[in-house]
mmCIF file of C-alpha atoms and ligand atoms in Angstrom:
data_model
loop_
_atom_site.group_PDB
_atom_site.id
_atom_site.type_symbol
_atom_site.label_atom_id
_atom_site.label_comp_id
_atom_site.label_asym_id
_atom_site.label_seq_id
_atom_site.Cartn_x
_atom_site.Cartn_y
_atom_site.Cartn_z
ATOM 1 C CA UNK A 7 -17.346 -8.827 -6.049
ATOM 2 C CA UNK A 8 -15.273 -5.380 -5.349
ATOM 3 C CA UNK A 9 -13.994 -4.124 -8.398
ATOM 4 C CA UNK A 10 -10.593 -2.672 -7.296
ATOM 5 C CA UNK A 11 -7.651 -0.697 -8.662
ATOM 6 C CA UNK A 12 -4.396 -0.818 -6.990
ATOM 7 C CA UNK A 13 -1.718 1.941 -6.829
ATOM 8 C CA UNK A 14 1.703 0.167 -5.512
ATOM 9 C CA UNK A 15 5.040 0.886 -4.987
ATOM 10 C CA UNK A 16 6.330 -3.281 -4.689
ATOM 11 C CA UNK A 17 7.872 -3.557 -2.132
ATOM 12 C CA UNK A 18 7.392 -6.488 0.253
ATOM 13 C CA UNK A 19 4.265 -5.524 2.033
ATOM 14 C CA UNK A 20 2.987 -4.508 -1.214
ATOM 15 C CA UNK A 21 3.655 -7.845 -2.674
ATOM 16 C CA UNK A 22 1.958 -9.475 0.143
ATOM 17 C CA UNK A 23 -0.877 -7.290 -0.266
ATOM 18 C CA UNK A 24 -1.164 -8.457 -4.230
ATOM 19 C CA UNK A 25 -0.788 -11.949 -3.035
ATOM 20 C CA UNK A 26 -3.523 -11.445 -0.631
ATOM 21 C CA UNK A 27 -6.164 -9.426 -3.403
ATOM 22 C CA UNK A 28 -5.129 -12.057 -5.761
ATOM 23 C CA UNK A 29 -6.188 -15.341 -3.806
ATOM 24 C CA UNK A 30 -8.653 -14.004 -0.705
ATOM 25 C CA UNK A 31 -11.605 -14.110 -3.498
ATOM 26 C CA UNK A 32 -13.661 -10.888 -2.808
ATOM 27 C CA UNK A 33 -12.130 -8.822 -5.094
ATOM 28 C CA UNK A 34 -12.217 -8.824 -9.201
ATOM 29 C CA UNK A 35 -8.319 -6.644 -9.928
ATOM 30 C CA UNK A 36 -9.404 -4.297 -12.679
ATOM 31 C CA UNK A 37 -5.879 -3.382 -13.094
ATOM 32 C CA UNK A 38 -2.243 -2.195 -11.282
ATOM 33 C CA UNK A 39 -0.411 0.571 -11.510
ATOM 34 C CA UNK A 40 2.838 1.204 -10.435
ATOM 35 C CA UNK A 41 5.211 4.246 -8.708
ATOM 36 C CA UNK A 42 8.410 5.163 -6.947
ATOM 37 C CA UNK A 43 8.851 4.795 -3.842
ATOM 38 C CA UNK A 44 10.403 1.511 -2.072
ATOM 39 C CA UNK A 45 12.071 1.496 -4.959
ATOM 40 C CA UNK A 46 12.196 2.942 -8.779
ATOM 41 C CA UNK A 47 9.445 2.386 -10.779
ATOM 42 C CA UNK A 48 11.447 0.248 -13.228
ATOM 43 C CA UNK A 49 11.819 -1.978 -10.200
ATOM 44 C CA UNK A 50 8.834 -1.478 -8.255
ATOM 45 C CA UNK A 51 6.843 -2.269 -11.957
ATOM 46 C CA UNK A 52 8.869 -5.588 -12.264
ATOM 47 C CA UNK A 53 8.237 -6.472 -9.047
ATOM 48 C CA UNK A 54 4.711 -6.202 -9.486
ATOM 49 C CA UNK A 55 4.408 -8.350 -12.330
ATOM 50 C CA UNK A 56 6.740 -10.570 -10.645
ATOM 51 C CA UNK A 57 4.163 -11.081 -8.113
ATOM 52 C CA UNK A 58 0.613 -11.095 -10.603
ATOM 53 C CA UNK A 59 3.010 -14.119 -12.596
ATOM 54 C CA UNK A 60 3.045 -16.035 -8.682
ATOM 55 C CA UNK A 61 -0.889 -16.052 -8.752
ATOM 56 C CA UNK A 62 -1.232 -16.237 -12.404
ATOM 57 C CA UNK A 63 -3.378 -13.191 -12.621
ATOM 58 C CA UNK A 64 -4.365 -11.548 -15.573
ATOM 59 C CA UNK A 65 -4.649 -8.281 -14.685
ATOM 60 C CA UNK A 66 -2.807 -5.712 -16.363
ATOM 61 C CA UNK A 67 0.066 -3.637 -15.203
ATOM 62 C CA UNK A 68 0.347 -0.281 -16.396
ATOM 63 C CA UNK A 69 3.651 2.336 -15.314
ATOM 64 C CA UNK A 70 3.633 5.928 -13.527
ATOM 65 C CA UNK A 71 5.723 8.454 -11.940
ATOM 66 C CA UNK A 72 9.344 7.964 -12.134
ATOM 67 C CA UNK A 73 9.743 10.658 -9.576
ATOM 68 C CA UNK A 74 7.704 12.598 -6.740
ATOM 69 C CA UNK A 75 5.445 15.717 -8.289
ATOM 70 C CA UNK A 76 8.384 18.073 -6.563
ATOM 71 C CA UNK A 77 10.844 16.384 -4.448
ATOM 72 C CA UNK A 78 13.905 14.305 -5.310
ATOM 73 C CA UNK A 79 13.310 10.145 -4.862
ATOM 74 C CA UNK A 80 13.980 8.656 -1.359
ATOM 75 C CA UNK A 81 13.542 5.318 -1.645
ATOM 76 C CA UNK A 82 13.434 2.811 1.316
ATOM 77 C CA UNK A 83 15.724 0.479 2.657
ATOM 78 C CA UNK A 84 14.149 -2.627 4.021
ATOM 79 C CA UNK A 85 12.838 -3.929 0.975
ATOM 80 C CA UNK A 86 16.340 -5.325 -0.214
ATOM 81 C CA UNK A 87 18.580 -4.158 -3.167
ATOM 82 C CA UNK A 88 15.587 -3.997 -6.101
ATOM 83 C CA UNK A 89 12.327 -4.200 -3.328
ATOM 84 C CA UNK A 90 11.900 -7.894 -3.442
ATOM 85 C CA UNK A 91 13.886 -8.789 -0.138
ATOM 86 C CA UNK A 92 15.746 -11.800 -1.229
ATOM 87 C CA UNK A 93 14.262 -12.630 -4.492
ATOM 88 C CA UNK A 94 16.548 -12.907 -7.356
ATOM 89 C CA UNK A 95 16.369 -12.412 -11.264
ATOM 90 C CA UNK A 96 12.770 -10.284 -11.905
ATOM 91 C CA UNK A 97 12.459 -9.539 -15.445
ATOM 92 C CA UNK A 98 12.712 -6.350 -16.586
ATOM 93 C CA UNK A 99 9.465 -4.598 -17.196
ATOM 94 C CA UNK A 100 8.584 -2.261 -20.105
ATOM 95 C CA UNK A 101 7.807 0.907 -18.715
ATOM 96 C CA UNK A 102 4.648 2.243 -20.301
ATOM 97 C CA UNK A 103 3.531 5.670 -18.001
ATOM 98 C CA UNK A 104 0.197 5.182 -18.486
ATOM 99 C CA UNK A 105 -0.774 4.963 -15.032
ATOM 100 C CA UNK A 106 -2.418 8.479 -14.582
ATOM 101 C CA UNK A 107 -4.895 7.853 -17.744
ATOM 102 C CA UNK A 108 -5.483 4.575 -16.380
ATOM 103 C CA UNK A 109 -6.131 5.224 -13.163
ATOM 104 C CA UNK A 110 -8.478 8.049 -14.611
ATOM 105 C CA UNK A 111 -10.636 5.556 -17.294
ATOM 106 C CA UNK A 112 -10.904 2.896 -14.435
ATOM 107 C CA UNK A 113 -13.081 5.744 -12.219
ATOM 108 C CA UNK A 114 -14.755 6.787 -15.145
ATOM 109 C CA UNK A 115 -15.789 3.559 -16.452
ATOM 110 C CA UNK A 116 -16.427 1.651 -13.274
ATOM 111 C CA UNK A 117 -19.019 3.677 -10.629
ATOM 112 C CA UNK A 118 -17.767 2.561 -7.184
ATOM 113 C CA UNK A 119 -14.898 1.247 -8.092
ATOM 114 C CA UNK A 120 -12.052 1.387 -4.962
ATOM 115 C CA UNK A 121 -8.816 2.857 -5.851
ATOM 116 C CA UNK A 122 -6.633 1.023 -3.186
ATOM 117 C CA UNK A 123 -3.596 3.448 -2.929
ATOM 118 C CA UNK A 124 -0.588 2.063 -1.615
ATOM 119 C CA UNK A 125 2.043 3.800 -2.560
ATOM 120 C CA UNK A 126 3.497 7.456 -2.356
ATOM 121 C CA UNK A 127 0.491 8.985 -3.857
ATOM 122 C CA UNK A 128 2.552 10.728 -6.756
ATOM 123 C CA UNK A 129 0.051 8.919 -9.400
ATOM 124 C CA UNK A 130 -3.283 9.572 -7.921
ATOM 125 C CA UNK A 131 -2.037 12.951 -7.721
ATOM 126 C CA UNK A 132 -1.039 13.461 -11.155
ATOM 127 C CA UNK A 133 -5.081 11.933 -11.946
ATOM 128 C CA UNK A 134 -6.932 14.143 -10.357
ATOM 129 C CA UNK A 135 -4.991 16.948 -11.964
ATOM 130 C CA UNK A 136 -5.915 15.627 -15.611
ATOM 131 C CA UNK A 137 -9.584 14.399 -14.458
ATOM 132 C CA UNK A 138 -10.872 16.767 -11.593
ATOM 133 C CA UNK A 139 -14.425 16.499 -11.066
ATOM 134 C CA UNK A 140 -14.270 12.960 -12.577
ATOM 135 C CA UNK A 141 -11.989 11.124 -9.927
ATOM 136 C CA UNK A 142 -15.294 11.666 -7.392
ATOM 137 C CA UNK A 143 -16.827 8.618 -8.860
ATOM 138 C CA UNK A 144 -14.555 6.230 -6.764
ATOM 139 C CA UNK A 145 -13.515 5.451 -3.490
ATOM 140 C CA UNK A 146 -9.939 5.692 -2.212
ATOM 141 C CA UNK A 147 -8.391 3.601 0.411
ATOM 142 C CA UNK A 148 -4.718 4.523 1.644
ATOM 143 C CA UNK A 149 -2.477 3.397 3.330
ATOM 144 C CA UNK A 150 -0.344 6.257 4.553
ATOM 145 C CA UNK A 151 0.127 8.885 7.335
ATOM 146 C CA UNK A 152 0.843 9.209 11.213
ATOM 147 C CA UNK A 153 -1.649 11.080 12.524
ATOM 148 C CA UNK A 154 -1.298 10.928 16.208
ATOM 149 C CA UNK A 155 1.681 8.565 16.431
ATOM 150 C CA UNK A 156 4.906 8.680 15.469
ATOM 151 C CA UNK A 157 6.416 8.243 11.960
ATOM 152 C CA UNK A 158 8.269 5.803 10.631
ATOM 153 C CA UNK A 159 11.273 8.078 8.072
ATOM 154 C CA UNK A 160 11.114 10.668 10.794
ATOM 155 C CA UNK A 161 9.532 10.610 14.075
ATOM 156 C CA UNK A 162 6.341 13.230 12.337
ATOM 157 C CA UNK A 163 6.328 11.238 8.944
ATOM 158 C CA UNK A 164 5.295 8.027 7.474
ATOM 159 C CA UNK A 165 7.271 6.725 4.425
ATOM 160 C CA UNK A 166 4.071 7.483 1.069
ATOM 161 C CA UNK A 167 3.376 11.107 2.957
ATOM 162 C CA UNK A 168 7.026 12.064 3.464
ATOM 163 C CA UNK A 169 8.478 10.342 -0.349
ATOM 164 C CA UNK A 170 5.914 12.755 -2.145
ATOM 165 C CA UNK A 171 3.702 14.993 0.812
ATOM 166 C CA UNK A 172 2.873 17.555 -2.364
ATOM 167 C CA UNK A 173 1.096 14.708 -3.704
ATOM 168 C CA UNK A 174 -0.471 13.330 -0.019
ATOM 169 C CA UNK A 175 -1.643 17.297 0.545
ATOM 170 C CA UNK A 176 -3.263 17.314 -2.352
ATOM 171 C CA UNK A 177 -5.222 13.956 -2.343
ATOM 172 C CA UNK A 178 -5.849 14.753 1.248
ATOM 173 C CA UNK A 179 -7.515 17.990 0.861
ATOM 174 C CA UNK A 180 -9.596 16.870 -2.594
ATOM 175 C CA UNK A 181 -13.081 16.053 -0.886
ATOM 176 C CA UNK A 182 -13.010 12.545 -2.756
ATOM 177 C CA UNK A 183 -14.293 9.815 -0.716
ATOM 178 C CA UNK A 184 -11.051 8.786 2.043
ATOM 179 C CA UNK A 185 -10.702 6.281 3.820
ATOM 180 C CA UNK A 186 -7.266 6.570 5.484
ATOM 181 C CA UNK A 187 -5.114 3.765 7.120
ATOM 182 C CA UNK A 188 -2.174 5.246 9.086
ATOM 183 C CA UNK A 189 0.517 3.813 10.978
ATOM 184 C CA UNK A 190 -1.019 4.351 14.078
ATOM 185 C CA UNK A 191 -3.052 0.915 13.150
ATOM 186 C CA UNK A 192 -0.881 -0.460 10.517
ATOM 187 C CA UNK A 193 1.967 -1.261 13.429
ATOM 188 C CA UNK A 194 -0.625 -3.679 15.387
ATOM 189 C CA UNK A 195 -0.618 -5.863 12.607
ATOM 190 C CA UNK A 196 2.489 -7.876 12.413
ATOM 191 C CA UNK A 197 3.791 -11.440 10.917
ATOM 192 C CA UNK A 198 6.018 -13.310 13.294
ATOM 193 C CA UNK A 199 8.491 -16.247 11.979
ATOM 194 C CA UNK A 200 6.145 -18.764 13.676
ATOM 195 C CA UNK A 201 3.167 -17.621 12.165
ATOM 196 C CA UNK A 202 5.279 -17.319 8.520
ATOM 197 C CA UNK A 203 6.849 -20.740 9.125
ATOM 198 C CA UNK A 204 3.438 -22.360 10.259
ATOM 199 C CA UNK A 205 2.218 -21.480 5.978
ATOM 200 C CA UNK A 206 2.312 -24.427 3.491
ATOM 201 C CA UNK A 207 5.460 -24.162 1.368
ATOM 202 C CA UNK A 208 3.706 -23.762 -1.737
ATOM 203 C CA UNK A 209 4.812 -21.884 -4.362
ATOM 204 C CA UNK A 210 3.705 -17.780 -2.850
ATOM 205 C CA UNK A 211 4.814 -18.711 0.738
ATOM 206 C CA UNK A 212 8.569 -20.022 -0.466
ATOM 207 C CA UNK A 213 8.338 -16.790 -2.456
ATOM 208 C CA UNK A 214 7.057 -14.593 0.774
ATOM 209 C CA UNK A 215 9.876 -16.096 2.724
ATOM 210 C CA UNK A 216 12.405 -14.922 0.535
ATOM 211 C CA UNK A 217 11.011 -11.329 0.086
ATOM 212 C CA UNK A 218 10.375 -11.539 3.677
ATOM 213 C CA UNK A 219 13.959 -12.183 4.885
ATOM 214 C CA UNK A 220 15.562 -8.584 5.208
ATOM 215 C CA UNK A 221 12.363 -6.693 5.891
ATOM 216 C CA UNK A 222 12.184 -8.965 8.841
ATOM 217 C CA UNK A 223 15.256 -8.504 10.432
ATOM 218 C CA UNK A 224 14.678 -5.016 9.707
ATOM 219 C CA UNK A 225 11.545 -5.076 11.726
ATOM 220 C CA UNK A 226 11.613 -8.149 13.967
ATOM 221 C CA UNK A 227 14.267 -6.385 16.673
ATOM 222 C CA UNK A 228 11.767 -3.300 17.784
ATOM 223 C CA UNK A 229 8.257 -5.469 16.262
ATOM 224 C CA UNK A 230 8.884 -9.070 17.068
ATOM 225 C CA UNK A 231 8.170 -9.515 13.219
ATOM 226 C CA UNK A 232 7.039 -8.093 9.672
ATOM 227 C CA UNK A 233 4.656 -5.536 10.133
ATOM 228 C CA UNK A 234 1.694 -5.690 7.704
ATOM 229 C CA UNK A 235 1.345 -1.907 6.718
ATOM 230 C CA UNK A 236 -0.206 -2.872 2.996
ATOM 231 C CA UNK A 237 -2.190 -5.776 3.464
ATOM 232 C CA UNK A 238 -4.400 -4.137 6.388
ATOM 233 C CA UNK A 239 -5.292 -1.577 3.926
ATOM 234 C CA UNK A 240 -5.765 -4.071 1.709
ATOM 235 C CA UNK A 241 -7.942 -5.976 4.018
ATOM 236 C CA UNK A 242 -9.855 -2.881 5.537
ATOM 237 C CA UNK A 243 -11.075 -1.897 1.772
ATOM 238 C CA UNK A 244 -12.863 -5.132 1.491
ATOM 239 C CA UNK A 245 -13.943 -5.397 5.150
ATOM 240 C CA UNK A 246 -14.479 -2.740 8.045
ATOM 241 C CA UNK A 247 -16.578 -4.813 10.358
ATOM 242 C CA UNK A 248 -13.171 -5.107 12.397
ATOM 243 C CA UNK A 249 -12.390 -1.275 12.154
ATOM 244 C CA UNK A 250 -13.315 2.417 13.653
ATOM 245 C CA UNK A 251 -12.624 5.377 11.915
ATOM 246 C CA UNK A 252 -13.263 9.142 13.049
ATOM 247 C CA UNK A 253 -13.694 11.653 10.549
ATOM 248 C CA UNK A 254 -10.716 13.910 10.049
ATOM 249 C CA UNK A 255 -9.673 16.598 8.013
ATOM 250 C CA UNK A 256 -5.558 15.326 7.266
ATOM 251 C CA UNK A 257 -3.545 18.636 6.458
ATOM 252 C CA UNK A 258 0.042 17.862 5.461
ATOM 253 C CA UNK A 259 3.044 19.366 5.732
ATOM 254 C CA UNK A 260 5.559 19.845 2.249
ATOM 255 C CA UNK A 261 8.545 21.226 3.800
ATOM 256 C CA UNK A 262 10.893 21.748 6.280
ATOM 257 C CA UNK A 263 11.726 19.014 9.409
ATOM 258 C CA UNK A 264 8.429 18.039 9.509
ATOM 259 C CA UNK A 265 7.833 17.184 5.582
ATOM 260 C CA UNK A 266 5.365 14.638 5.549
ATOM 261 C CA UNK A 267 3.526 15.247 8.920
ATOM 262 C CA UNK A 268 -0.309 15.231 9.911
ATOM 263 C CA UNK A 269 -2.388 17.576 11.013
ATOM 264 C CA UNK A 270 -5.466 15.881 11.941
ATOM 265 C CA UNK A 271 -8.578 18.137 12.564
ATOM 266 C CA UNK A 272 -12.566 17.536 12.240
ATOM 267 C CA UNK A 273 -12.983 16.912 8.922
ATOM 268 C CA UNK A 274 -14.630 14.367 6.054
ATOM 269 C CA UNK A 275 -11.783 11.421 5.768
ATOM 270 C CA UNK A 276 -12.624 8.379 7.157
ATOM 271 C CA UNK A 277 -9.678 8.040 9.585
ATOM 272 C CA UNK A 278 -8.988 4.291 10.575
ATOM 273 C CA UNK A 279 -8.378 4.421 14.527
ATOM 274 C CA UNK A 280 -9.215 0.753 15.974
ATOM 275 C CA UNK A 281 -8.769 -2.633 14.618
ATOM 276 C CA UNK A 282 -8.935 -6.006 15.935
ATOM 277 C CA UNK A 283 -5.255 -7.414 14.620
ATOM 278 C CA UNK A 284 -6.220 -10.829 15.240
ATOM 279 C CA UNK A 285 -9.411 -10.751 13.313
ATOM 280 C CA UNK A 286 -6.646 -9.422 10.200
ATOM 281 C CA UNK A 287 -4.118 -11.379 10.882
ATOM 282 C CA UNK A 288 -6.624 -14.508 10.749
ATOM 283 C CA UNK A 289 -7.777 -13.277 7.821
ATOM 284 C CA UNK A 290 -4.548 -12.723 6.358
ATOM 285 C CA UNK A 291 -2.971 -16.187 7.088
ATOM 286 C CA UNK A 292 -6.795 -17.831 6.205
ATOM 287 C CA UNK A 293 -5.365 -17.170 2.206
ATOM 288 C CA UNK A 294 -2.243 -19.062 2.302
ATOM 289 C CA UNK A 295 -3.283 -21.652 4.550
HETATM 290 O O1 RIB M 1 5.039 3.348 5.548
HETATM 291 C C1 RIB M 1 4.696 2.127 4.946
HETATM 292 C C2 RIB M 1 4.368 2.307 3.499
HETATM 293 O O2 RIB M 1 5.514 2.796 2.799
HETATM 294 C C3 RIB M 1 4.017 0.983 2.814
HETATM 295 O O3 RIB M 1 3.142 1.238 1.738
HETATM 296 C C4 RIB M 1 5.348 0.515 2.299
HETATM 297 O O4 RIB M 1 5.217 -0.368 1.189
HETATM 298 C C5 RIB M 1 5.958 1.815 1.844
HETATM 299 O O5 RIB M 1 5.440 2.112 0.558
HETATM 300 CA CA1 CA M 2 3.757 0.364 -0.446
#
């Protein structure tokens, strides 16, 4: 079982993603932590253990950067008012900041273990600058970057690179072990209605459909439904057979009109280029059906 550590910023598609970790069985949660981004941390942290109370899961939840390491907060605007779409009355969440040391005694404690970053990268960041050397004992999958396709804030950058690209540079350029999932593939894998309404109404699909409601008609116009940016990470880290990567070296840009951006050249991170969509959306729906 993959021992796992997720970085999120919930959000819909991260909330889908925890819904998927939490019932798809091939994964033990060693813990969450939680970042601005979609939202503010007091609401992407409630939001998260909004979603852990859905599949009863014990894992523990544990606060982080209120802010980007240098820029101001832009936070995104398909997730709904507080990041849950149309879910109302989320408990307020105490707000602890441990998220850094966390993330830091998970790698150091657990050989292997997969930090699953899905978020601005503001926390992960913030780790390797207390733990160095230590962080190499994991391996990170992210979701974040265009690299040769458009972006999705600007047309050169995706939202977790442009919200904190001081923090993406530096993750980018660390040597740990990368494996990178950039819009380029994340944008094959979309949720239609059909698909949504063709679920079970139990208890996480009514929930779904209510998070799901303006982030769809956000994205259903240009995508013909909800794309799936978190849970194909989510998916990938816990099975590649359906995925190509090229190694890349990612630089990324921290200023200017193209904040955010990708340089891709030959390099060591495990750049995710192909996927079948149906095998992961299959897999996806397989969970709540
Ligand atoms: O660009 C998509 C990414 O930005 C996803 O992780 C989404 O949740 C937002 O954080
Ligand atoms: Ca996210």
């Amino acid at each position: 079982m993959e021992k796992m550590l997720i970085d999120v910023d919930t959000g819909v598609d991260d909330a889908l993603a925890l819904l998927y970790l939490g019932k798809c069985g091939k994964c033990e949660i060693e813990a969450v932590t939680t970042v601005c981004g979609n939202a503010t941390v007091a609401n992407t942290t409630k939001n998260t253990k909004y979603v852990l109370g859905l599949l009863e899961a014990q894992a523990p939840v544990y606060s982080g950067a209120a802010r980007p390491l240098a820029k101001e907060l832009y936070t995104a605007k398909s997730h709904g008012h507080a990041g849950l779409g149309n879910i109302e009355g989320v408990p307020e969440a105490c707000l602890d900041g441990l998220a850094e040391y966390k993330i830091g005694a998970a790698v150091s404690s657990n050989a292997g273990i997969t930090i699953l970053a899905l978020a601005p990268l503001t926390n992960i960041a913030l780790a390797l600058g207390r733990y160095g050397e230590q962080m190499a004992g994991a391996r990170y999958v992210i979701m974040g970057g265009a690299v040769r396709d458009g972006g999705n804030v600007t047309e050169y950058a995706e939202f977790n690179f442009y919200v904190d690209p001081d923090a993406a540079a530096k993750v980018l350029a660390s040597g740990l072990d990368i494996t990178l999932v950039p819009l380029d593939v994340c944008r094959k894998l979309v949720l239609t209605r059909r698909q949504l309404d063709s679920l079970p109404e139990t208890t996480e699909v009514k929930a779904m459909k209510a998070m799901l409601e303006p982030y769809l008609a956000d994205y259903e116009p240009a995508f013909g439904g909800a794309v799936l940016y978190d849970p194909l990470a989510a998916m990938i880290a816990l099975d590649q057979k359906e995925a190509k990567t090229e190694g890349m070296c990612i630089q990324v840009e921290t200023t200017g009109g193209r904040r955010g951006s990708c340089t891709p050249t030959a390099g060591e991170v495990k750049v995710v280029t192909e996927i079948d969509e149906e095998y992961y959306l299959r897999e996806f729906l397989r969970v709540f059906a």
